[in-house]
Tab-separated table of C-alpha atoms in Angstrom:
chain	number	residue	atom	x	y	z
A	1	MET	CA	-24.696	-3.822	-14.717
A	2	LYS	CA	-23.297	-5.413	-11.770
A	3	LYS	CA	-21.987	-4.399	-8.240
A	4	MET	CA	-18.721	-5.653	-6.957
A	5	GLU	CA	-17.478	-5.388	-3.022
A	6	LEU	CA	-14.683	-3.461	-2.261
A	7	ILE	CA	-13.105	-4.472	1.390
A	8	PRO	CA	-10.925	-1.847	2.389
A	9	PHE	CA	-8.774	-3.489	5.367
A	10	ARG	CA	-5.671	-2.939	7.780
A	11	SER	CA	-3.482	-5.919	7.670
A	12	LEU	CA	-0.952	-6.635	10.317
A	13	ALA	CA	2.749	-6.663	9.417
A	14	ASN	CA	5.141	-7.151	12.105
A	15	GLY	CA	3.056	-5.038	14.207
A	16	ASP	CA	2.578	-2.318	11.654
A	17	ASP	CA	-0.007	-1.977	9.084
A	18	GLN	CA	-0.521	-2.169	5.305
A	19	ALA	CA	-3.387	-0.555	3.618
A	20	GLY	CA	-5.012	-3.221	1.176
A	21	LEU	CA	-7.875	-4.013	-0.826
A	22	GLY	CA	-9.987	-7.470	-1.429
A	23	MET	CA	-12.400	-7.860	-4.520
A	24	GLY	CA	-15.471	-9.486	-5.437
A	25	ALA	CA	-18.511	-9.916	-7.176
A	26	GLY	CA	-21.979	-10.466	-5.968
A	27	ALA	CA	-24.190	-8.479	-3.658
A	28	ALA	CA	-27.697	-7.847	-2.007
A	29	PRO	CA	-29.593	-5.268	-4.415
A	30	GLY	CA	-29.334	-1.813	-3.187
A	31	LEU	CA	-26.903	-2.331	-0.507
A	32	ARG	CA	-24.214	0.221	-0.990
A	33	SER	CA	-22.143	0.232	2.341
A	34	SER	CA	-21.930	-0.946	5.802
A	35	GLU	CA	-20.456	0.181	8.794
A	36	PRO	CA	-17.325	-0.935	10.107
A	37	GLN	CA	-18.034	-3.424	13.112
A	38	PRO	CA	-15.612	-4.122	15.903
A	39	ALA	CA	-14.457	-7.663	15.607
A	40	PRO	CA	-15.683	-9.801	18.492
A	41	PRO	CA	-13.329	-10.240	21.448
A	42	HIS	CA	-12.301	-13.870	20.284
A	43	TRP	CA	-12.153	-12.899	16.467
A	44	ARG	CA	-11.959	-15.005	13.646
A	45	CYS	CA	-9.121	-15.028	10.974
A	46	PRO	CA	-10.287	-12.026	8.386
A	47	TYR	CA	-11.242	-14.937	5.807
A	48	LYS	CA	-13.587	-16.232	7.777
A	49	GLU	CA	-14.830	-12.808	9.594
A	50	ILE	CA	-15.534	-11.345	6.277
A	51	THR	CA	-17.731	-14.180	5.222
A	52	HIS	CA	-19.358	-14.225	8.328
A	53	ARG	CA	-20.217	-10.222	7.940
A	54	ALA	CA	-21.481	-10.901	4.681
A	55	GLY	CA	-23.799	-13.360	5.232
A	56	PHE	CA	-25.109	-11.324	8.234
A	57	LEU	CA	-25.778	-8.512	5.738
A	58	GLY	CA	-27.279	-10.505	3.158
A	59	MET	CA	-24.260	-10.625	0.634
A	60	SER	CA	-22.917	-13.501	-1.418
A	61	THR	CA	-19.921	-14.978	0.706
A	62	ASP	CA	-18.178	-14.971	-2.558
A	63	ILE	CA	-16.382	-12.060	-1.682
A	64	ARG	CA	-12.656	-11.388	-2.256
A	65	GLU	CA	-11.200	-10.829	1.112
A	66	PRO	CA	-8.274	-9.333	2.929
A	67	GLN	CA	-5.788	-11.388	5.538
A	68	LEU	CA	-3.499	-10.681	7.725
A	69	PHE	CA	0.169	-10.967	6.383
A	70	SER	CA	3.439	-9.632	6.286
A	71	ALA	CA	5.424	-10.185	3.648
A	72	VAL	CA	8.222	-11.578	5.088
A	73	ARG	CA	9.291	-14.822	3.491
A	74	ASN	CA	12.265	-16.302	5.716
A	75	GLU	CA	14.405	-15.103	8.796
A	76	LYS	CA	17.089	-13.153	6.080
A	77	ASP	CA	13.898	-10.767	5.255
A	78	LEU	CA	13.563	-9.840	8.954
A	79	GLU	CA	16.886	-8.050	8.570
A	80	SER	CA	15.115	-5.460	5.907
A	81	LEU	CA	12.664	-5.008	8.393
A	82	ASN	CA	12.291	-1.391	10.794
A	83	VAL	CA	10.987	-2.378	13.653
A	84	PRO	CA	12.245	-2.512	16.969
A	85	LEU	CA	13.800	-6.562	17.216
A	86	LYS	CA	10.981	-7.420	19.604
A	87	PHE	CA	8.614	-7.354	16.539
A	88	ARG	CA	10.559	-9.300	14.143
A	89	SER	CA	8.843	-12.441	13.993
A	90	MET	CA	7.733	-14.589	10.978
A	91	ASN	CA	3.708	-14.527	11.526
A	92	SER	CA	1.793	-16.112	8.851
A	93	PHE	CA	2.589	-14.663	5.385
A	94	TRP	CA	5.334	-17.250	4.408
A	95	LYS	CA	2.579	-20.059	4.603
A	96	TYR	CA	1.182	-18.264	1.495
A	97	TYR	CA	4.279	-17.806	0.029
A	98	SER	CA	5.047	-21.526	0.070
A	99	GLY	CA	2.163	-22.612	-0.608
A	100	GLU	CA	1.006	-24.542	2.614
A	101	LYS	CA	-1.885	-22.419	2.615
A	102	ALA	CA	-3.870	-20.632	-0.170
A	103	ALA	CA	-5.243	-17.253	-0.426
A	104	PRO	CA	-9.009	-17.994	-1.540
A	105	PHE	CA	-9.460	-14.776	-2.853
A	106	PRO	CA	-7.568	-12.258	-4.501
A	107	THR	CA	-6.013	-9.520	-2.428
A	108	ILE	CA	-4.233	-6.234	-3.343
A	109	PHE	CA	-1.970	-4.369	-1.631
A	110	ILE	CA	0.807	-1.549	-0.913
A	111	GLY	CA	3.680	-0.934	1.468
A	112	GLY	CA	4.038	1.111	4.436
A	113	ASN	CA	6.812	2.027	6.712
A	114	HIS	CA	7.589	-1.238	8.150
A	115	GLU	CA	8.082	-3.608	5.349
A	116	ALA	CA	10.375	-6.389	4.275
A	117	SER	CA	11.468	-3.705	1.866
A	118	ASN	CA	13.935	-6.174	0.485
A	119	TYR	CA	11.266	-8.354	-0.858
A	120	LEU	CA	9.001	-5.545	-2.040
A	121	TRP	CA	12.012	-3.884	-3.698
A	122	GLU	CA	12.180	-7.219	-5.998
A	123	LEU	CA	8.678	-6.510	-6.873
A	124	TYR	CA	9.333	-2.617	-7.522
A	125	TYR	CA	6.730	-2.511	-10.758
A	126	GLY	CA	4.222	-4.752	-9.095
A	127	GLY	CA	3.490	-8.196	-9.048
A	128	TRP	CA	2.305	-11.548	-7.393
A	129	ALA	CA	3.598	-11.522	-3.593
A	130	ALA	CA	2.286	-14.630	-3.249
A	131	PRO	CA	-0.231	-16.783	-5.068
A	132	GLN	CA	-3.238	-14.370	-5.120
A	133	ILE	CA	-1.683	-11.443	-2.942
A	134	TYR	CA	-0.786	-8.928	-5.751
A	135	PHE	CA	1.755	-6.030	-4.440
A	136	LEU	CA	0.853	-2.830	-6.081
A	137	GLY	CA	4.265	-1.704	-6.465
A	138	PHE	CA	6.089	1.297	-5.329
A	139	ALA	CA	3.643	3.121	-7.530
A	140	GLY	CA	1.065	1.489	-9.595
A	141	VAL	CA	-2.227	1.036	-11.805
A	142	VAL	CA	-4.029	-2.205	-12.578
A	143	LYS	CA	-7.402	-3.228	-13.390
A	144	PHE	CA	-9.554	-5.804	-11.516
A	145	GLY	CA	-12.435	-6.952	-14.038
A	146	ASN	CA	-13.230	-3.044	-15.307
A	147	VAL	CA	-12.104	-1.295	-11.922
A	148	ARG	CA	-9.273	0.655	-12.157
A	149	ILE	CA	-7.085	0.751	-8.946
A	150	GLY	CA	-4.000	2.966	-8.111
A	151	GLY	CA	-1.606	3.210	-5.582
A	152	LEU	CA	1.305	4.922	-3.693
A	153	SER	CA	3.651	2.741	-1.165
A	154	GLY	CA	5.496	4.433	1.676
A	155	ILE	CA	5.214	7.471	3.709
A	156	TYR	CA	6.234	10.935	2.856
A	157	LYS	CA	9.669	12.333	4.153
A	158	SER	CA	10.471	15.716	2.386
A	159	GLN	CA	14.273	15.140	2.855
A	160	HIS	CA	14.271	12.312	0.664
A	161	TYR	CA	11.281	13.029	-1.689
A	162	TYR	CA	13.516	14.326	-4.514
A	163	SER	CA	16.483	11.554	-4.373
A	164	GLY	CA	16.382	8.314	-6.363
A	165	HIS	CA	16.074	5.121	-5.197
A	166	TYR	CA	19.457	5.049	-4.291
A	167	GLU	CA	19.473	2.355	-1.290
A	168	LYS	CA	21.374	-0.924	-1.973
A	169	LEU	CA	21.802	-4.005	-0.292
A	170	PRO	CA	22.450	-5.026	2.746
A	171	TYR	CA	21.024	-1.892	3.859
A	172	ASN	CA	22.610	-0.014	6.671
A	173	GLU	CA	20.932	2.132	9.440
A	174	GLN	CA	19.892	4.854	7.298
A	175	ASP	CA	18.657	3.083	4.216
A	176	ILE	CA	16.323	0.684	5.970
A	177	ARG	CA	14.537	3.733	7.069
A	178	SER	CA	14.790	5.570	3.767
A	179	ILE	CA	14.113	2.983	1.465
A	180	TYR	CA	10.105	3.148	1.983
A	181	HIS	CA	9.769	6.911	1.574
A	182	VAL	CA	7.961	8.386	-1.289
A	183	ARG	CA	9.794	9.520	-4.002
A	184	GLU	CA	9.083	12.359	-6.474
A	185	TYR	CA	10.181	9.980	-9.247
A	186	ASP	CA	7.112	7.709	-8.791
A	187	VAL	CA	4.791	10.218	-7.938
A	188	HIS	CA	5.498	12.246	-11.109
A	189	LYS	CA	4.531	9.112	-13.196
A	190	LEU	CA	1.029	8.793	-11.276
A	191	MET	CA	0.672	12.756	-12.038
A	192	GLN	CA	0.696	11.540	-15.908
A	193	VAL	CA	-2.489	9.704	-15.417
A	194	GLU	CA	-5.605	10.805	-17.319
A	195	GLU	CA	-8.035	8.132	-17.489
A	196	PRO	CA	-10.286	7.899	-14.354
A	197	ILE	CA	-9.401	6.135	-11.612
A	198	ASP	CA	-11.972	4.361	-9.490
A	199	VAL	CA	-10.074	3.336	-6.275
A	200	PHE	CA	-6.548	4.799	-4.731
A	201	LEU	CA	-4.318	3.386	-2.253
A	202	SER	CA	-2.052	5.100	-0.131
A	203	HIS	CA	-0.119	4.222	3.543
A	204	ASP	CA	-0.334	7.831	5.066
A	205	TRP	CA	-3.142	9.995	4.813
A	206	PRO	CA	-2.956	13.125	2.000
A	207	LEU	CA	-2.178	16.128	3.524
A	208	GLY	CA	-5.157	18.357	4.794
A	209	ILE	CA	-7.777	15.629	4.663
A	210	THR	CA	-8.783	16.343	8.156
A	211	ASP	CA	-10.127	19.345	6.721
A	212	CYS	CA	-12.826	17.475	4.916
A	213	GLY	CA	-13.993	15.277	7.399
A	214	ASN	CA	-14.988	15.401	11.374
A	215	VAL	CA	-11.786	16.487	12.456
A	216	LYS	CA	-13.640	17.493	16.096
A	217	ASN	CA	-14.220	14.039	16.773
A	218	LEU	CA	-10.667	12.568	15.418
A	219	LEU	CA	-9.034	15.265	18.153
A	220	HIS	CA	-11.075	13.776	20.685
A	221	ARG	CA	-9.547	10.398	20.155
A	222	LYS	CA	-5.906	11.298	18.991
A	223	PRO	CA	-5.328	15.008	20.548
A	224	PHE	CA	-1.779	14.318	19.945
A	225	PHE	CA	-2.674	15.154	16.029
A	226	GLU	CA	-3.740	18.517	16.925
A	227	GLN	CA	-0.500	20.269	16.412
A	228	GLU	CA	0.300	18.425	13.235
A	229	ILE	CA	-2.997	19.354	11.721
A	230	ARG	CA	-2.588	23.354	12.880
A	231	GLU	CA	0.849	23.458	11.508
A	232	GLY	CA	-0.403	21.812	7.815
A	233	THR	CA	2.121	18.793	8.499
A	234	LEU	CA	-0.394	15.743	9.131
A	235	GLY	CA	-0.085	13.556	6.058
A	236	ASN	CA	1.729	12.939	2.693
A	237	ARG	CA	2.022	16.630	0.898
A	238	ALA	CA	2.460	14.116	-2.552
A	239	ALA	CA	-0.800	12.350	-2.129
A	240	ALA	CA	-2.840	15.402	-1.458
A	241	GLU	CA	-1.134	16.491	-5.235
A	242	LEU	CA	-2.222	12.990	-6.206
A	243	MET	CA	-5.756	13.322	-4.820
A	244	ALA	CA	-6.473	16.600	-6.712
A	245	LYS	CA	-5.242	15.506	-9.899
A	246	LEU	CA	-6.679	12.229	-10.074
A	247	LYS	CA	-9.640	12.728	-8.442
A	248	PRO	CA	-10.411	8.661	-7.674
A	249	SER	CA	-14.194	7.914	-6.353
A	250	TYR	CA	-12.708	5.926	-3.491
A	251	TRP	CA	-9.266	6.615	-1.552
A	252	PHE	CA	-8.045	4.389	1.086
A	253	SER	CA	-5.424	4.974	3.402
A	254	ALA	CA	-3.714	3.466	6.816
A	255	HIS	CA	-0.812	4.567	8.902
A	256	LEU	CA	-1.970	6.417	11.589
A	257	HIS	CA	-3.876	3.988	13.413
A	258	CYS	CA	-7.531	5.077	13.520
A	259	LYS	CA	-10.518	5.412	11.572
A	260	PHE	CA	-11.170	8.375	9.804
A	261	ALA	CA	-13.719	9.119	6.991
A	262	ALA	CA	-14.333	12.242	4.699
A	263	LEU	CA	-15.520	13.735	1.780
A	264	VAL	CA	-13.747	15.733	-0.876
A	265	LYS	CA	-15.402	17.842	-3.335
A	266	HIS	CA	-13.414	18.612	-6.321
A	267	GLY	CA	-14.010	22.209	-7.038
A	268	ASP	CA	-16.711	23.173	-9.860
A	269	SER	CA	-16.226	19.493	-11.531
A	270	GLY	CA	-18.809	18.014	-9.515
A	271	ARG	CA	-16.472	14.977	-8.753
A	272	VAL	CA	-16.012	13.603	-5.286
A	273	THR	CA	-14.032	11.397	-3.489
A	274	LYS	CA	-14.936	9.262	-0.674
A	275	PHE	CA	-11.801	9.182	1.684
A	276	LEU	CA	-11.527	6.178	4.241
A	277	ALA	CA	-8.867	5.529	6.583
A	278	LEU	CA	-9.093	2.354	9.016
A	279	ASP	CA	-7.980	1.683	12.417
A	280	LYS	CA	-5.396	-1.275	13.446
A	281	CYS	CA	-6.439	-4.848	12.761
A	282	LEU	CA	-6.907	-5.874	16.069
A	283	PRO	CA	-9.789	-7.331	18.466
A	284	GLY	CA	-12.684	-4.500	19.095
A	285	ARG	CA	-11.150	-2.122	16.060
A	286	ASN	CA	-12.543	-0.738	13.139
A	287	PHE	CA	-10.131	-2.468	10.699
A	288	MET	CA	-12.250	-3.273	8.058
A	289	GLN	CA	-15.291	-1.925	5.901
A	290	ILE	CA	-17.561	-3.298	2.914
A	291	PHE	CA	-18.511	-1.003	0.028
A	292	GLU	CA	-20.237	-1.585	-3.278
A	293	ILE	CA	-19.245	-0.395	-6.796
A	294	GLU	CA	-20.900	-0.565	-9.971
A	295	SER	CA	-18.960	-2.729	-12.620
A	296	GLU	CA	-19.208	-4.531	-15.623
A	297	ALA	CA	-19.956	-8.231	-15.444
A	298	GLY	CA	-16.579	-10.511	-15.143
A	299	PRO	CA	-14.607	-12.191	-15.302
A	300	TYR	CA	-13.030	-10.468	-12.166
A	301	GLU	CA	-9.535	-10.843	-12.473
A	302	PHE	CA	-6.142	-8.603	-12.502
A	303	HIS	CA	-5.012	-7.165	-15.521
A	304	TYR	CA	-2.082	-4.678	-16.311
A	305	ASP	CA	-3.162	-1.681	-17.535
A	306	GLU	CA	-2.481	-0.078	-20.663
A	307	GLU	CA	-2.011	3.962	-19.858
A	308	TRP	CA	0.212	3.003	-16.643
A	309	LEU	CA	2.676	0.552	-18.664
A	310	ALA	CA	2.754	3.421	-21.328
A	311	ILE	CA	3.546	5.898	-18.435
A	312	THR	CA	6.106	3.355	-17.157
A	313	ARG	CA	7.852	2.815	-20.317
A	314	LYS	CA	8.209	6.612	-21.133
A	315	PHE	CA	9.643	7.029	-17.647
A	316	ASN	CA	11.969	4.188	-17.305
A	317	PRO	CA	14.991	5.300	-18.976
A	318	LEU	CA	15.245	7.929	-16.368
A	319	PHE	CA	14.815	5.415	-13.431
A	320	PRO	CA	17.055	7.169	-10.679
A	321	LEU	CA	19.391	4.734	-8.440
A	322	THR	CA	21.372	7.843	-6.932
A	323	LYS	CA	20.538	10.434	-4.433
A	324	MET	CA	20.493	13.054	-7.546
A	325	ARG	CA	16.962	14.608	-8.668
A	326	VAL	CA	15.294	13.338	-11.678
A	327	ASN	CA	15.364	15.647	-14.659
A	328	PHE	CA	11.930	14.591	-16.197
A	329	SER	CA	12.888	16.562	-19.316
A	330	ASP	CA	15.132	14.216	-20.490
A	331	ALA	CA	12.469	11.786	-20.948
A	332	LYS	CA	12.408	11.853	-25.151
A	333	LEU	CA	9.632	8.803	-25.793
A	334	GLY	CA	6.699	10.139	-26.744
A	335	ILE	CA	3.232	8.926	-24.549
A	336	GLN	CA	1.465	7.821	-28.048
A	337	GLU	CA	4.420	6.172	-29.129
A	338	CYS	CA	4.749	4.033	-25.701
A	339	ARG	CA	1.032	3.216	-25.820
A	340	GLN	CA	1.257	1.696	-29.022
A	341	PHE	CA	4.285	-0.227	-28.038
A	342	VAL	CA	2.499	-1.457	-25.118
A	343	ARG	CA	-0.916	-2.025	-26.775
A	344	ASN	CA	1.254	-4.491	-29.298
A	345	LYS	CA	2.720	-6.444	-26.479
A	346	LEU	CA	-0.273	-6.762	-24.661
A	347	GLN	CA	-2.083	-8.123	-27.674
A	348	MET	CA	0.740	-10.533	-28.254
A	349	ARG	CA	0.898	-12.055	-24.814
A	350	GLY	CA	-2.249	-10.675	-23.113
A	351	SER	CA	-2.792	-8.599	-20.268
A	352	LYS	CA	-2.907	-10.874	-17.118
A	353	PRO	CA	0.039	-10.285	-14.948
A	354	PHE	CA	3.157	-12.820	-15.266
A	355	ASP	CA	2.449	-15.872	-12.848
A	356	PHE	CA	4.023	-16.114	-9.174
A	357	VAL	CA	7.378	-17.182	-8.769
A	358	GLN	CA	9.469	-17.985	-5.755
A	359	THR	CA	12.333	-15.728	-5.392
A	360	ALA	CA	13.864	-17.017	-2.304
A	361	PRO	CA	13.929	-19.791	0.112
A	362	CYS	CA	11.058	-20.343	2.398
A	363	HIS	CA	10.988	-20.235	6.173
A	364	ASN	CA	11.282	-23.614	7.603
A	365	PRO	CA	10.062	-23.932	10.958
A	366	SER	CA	11.739	-27.229	11.956
A	367	GLN	CA	14.684	-25.561	11.364
A	368	SER	CA	16.414	-23.402	14.269
A	369	VAL	CA	16.257	-19.540	13.485
A	370	THR	CA	18.721	-16.795	14.266
A	371	ARG	CA	18.522	-16.504	18.177
A	372	ASP	CA	17.753	-12.670	17.733
A	373	PHE	CA	14.380	-13.107	15.848
A	374	HIS	CA	10.958	-14.476	17.420
A	375	SER	CA	10.065	-17.294	14.930
A	376	GLY	CA	6.494	-17.364	16.210
A	377	SER	CA	3.848	-14.317	16.606
A	378	PHE	CA	3.848	-11.277	18.610
A	379	ASP	CA	1.178	-10.116	21.040
A	380	TYR	CA	0.303	-7.095	19.000
A	381	SER	CA	-2.223	-6.189	21.296
A	382	SER	CA	-0.119	-5.526	23.983
A	383	GLU	CA	2.481	-3.705	22.271
A	384	ASP	CA	2.589	-0.987	19.592
A	385	ILE	CA	5.454	0.533	17.348
A	386	PRO	CA	6.121	4.199	16.505
A	387	ILE	CA	3.832	5.296	13.389
A	388	ASP	CA	7.047	7.144	11.945
A	389	ASP	CA	10.554	6.318	11.681
A	390	VAL	CA	12.205	5.223	14.935
A	391	ASP	CA	14.784	7.858	14.674
A	392	ASP	CA	13.967	10.828	12.757
A	393	VAL	CA	17.547	12.554	14.397
A	394	ASP	CA	19.611	10.451	11.944
A	395	ASP	CA	17.272	11.341	9.146
A	396	ALA	CA	17.843	14.855	9.239
A	397	ASP	CA	21.649	14.471	9.865
A	398	GLU	CA	21.572	12.517	6.695
A	399	GLN	CA	19.913	15.328	5.077
A	400	ASN	CA	22.526	17.953	5.888
A	401	GLU	CA	25.089	15.374	4.305
A	402	THR	CA	23.059	15.248	1.026
A	403	ASP	CA	22.617	18.993	1.073
A	404	ASP	CA	26.282	19.411	1.436
A	405	ALA	CA	27.060	16.701	-1.187
A	406	GLU	CA	24.643	18.437	-3.948
A	407	THR	CA	26.005	22.091	-3.379
């Protein structure tokens, strides 16, 4: 049995952060985890930063490491990004997408609430967003070696939870703020998972997670969380249900721009989930931590997960593209029938994900860009964008319209 590094991280994405995970093999025997260290005042790029810290801890530098990125390929993608205009900048992801730079280690990520939603929608089921950078999908489960990783993209908003994925390009002012809201359809599929999950990723925190950690210290740092905690509204209700059902060994989140750890005990089962949310990826902030878990010997590669693909096949005929709620009883395919179908397909083609393919032109910095967009990077250390949606009033108005349409 070998140990494998897990490096949960926050990646900068046009002013907000995405939750992600880097993976790799090789570690000092007996080292279980390291406390996060704030980045130095003149910080290195995260690839170099993790290599530096791993060497300091006596760990192998053959680790799978996060990096700063935003999944924006070109100026057109910026139009599908729900951020104030001043935060619309190309940053560096396009360099990895184009092949100008190569991510030296495999990285997996989920989406948050300030994304190039048009591109992530292309990868709804998951896939390579760039070489060595894998998007887990709106919901998904994959394997890295024999480590099973699940995830749920987006944030929870009750007014859109029971809707389908009705948004269509080009996104209007409402769609650009709702497309990344978690949907019951995706959560329902994850709730069907029966086999053990080692690691789970969500952007916002599971509802009630603050009850399982040092909430006094959290409120000392973030006193404006107090009312939501008291009212039971801080967090993702669907994520809490998933944690109770899946009981993963580790759960990593982002979104609230602070570090918070918790230990969730699942009743009499004896199973425990170690929860960790990390801070923004900025100098002096705790945005990264190194864990080790037991793992079989390699190869350490991404593979499709048989059970998840079977679940996807079972419910794919119900894929919702309107605002109507899904009737899951209409799913007629049996799960064992679906699993056998998937198993046969994987035996024929193998279980590695399809190769990365560019699906849109890449940013060309030598060409002029739309004058409304920044072509360079933004000083994120001096500015901050809202954690939640920019205009929830319009969201409420839209929900009233939806309710009227359904009654």
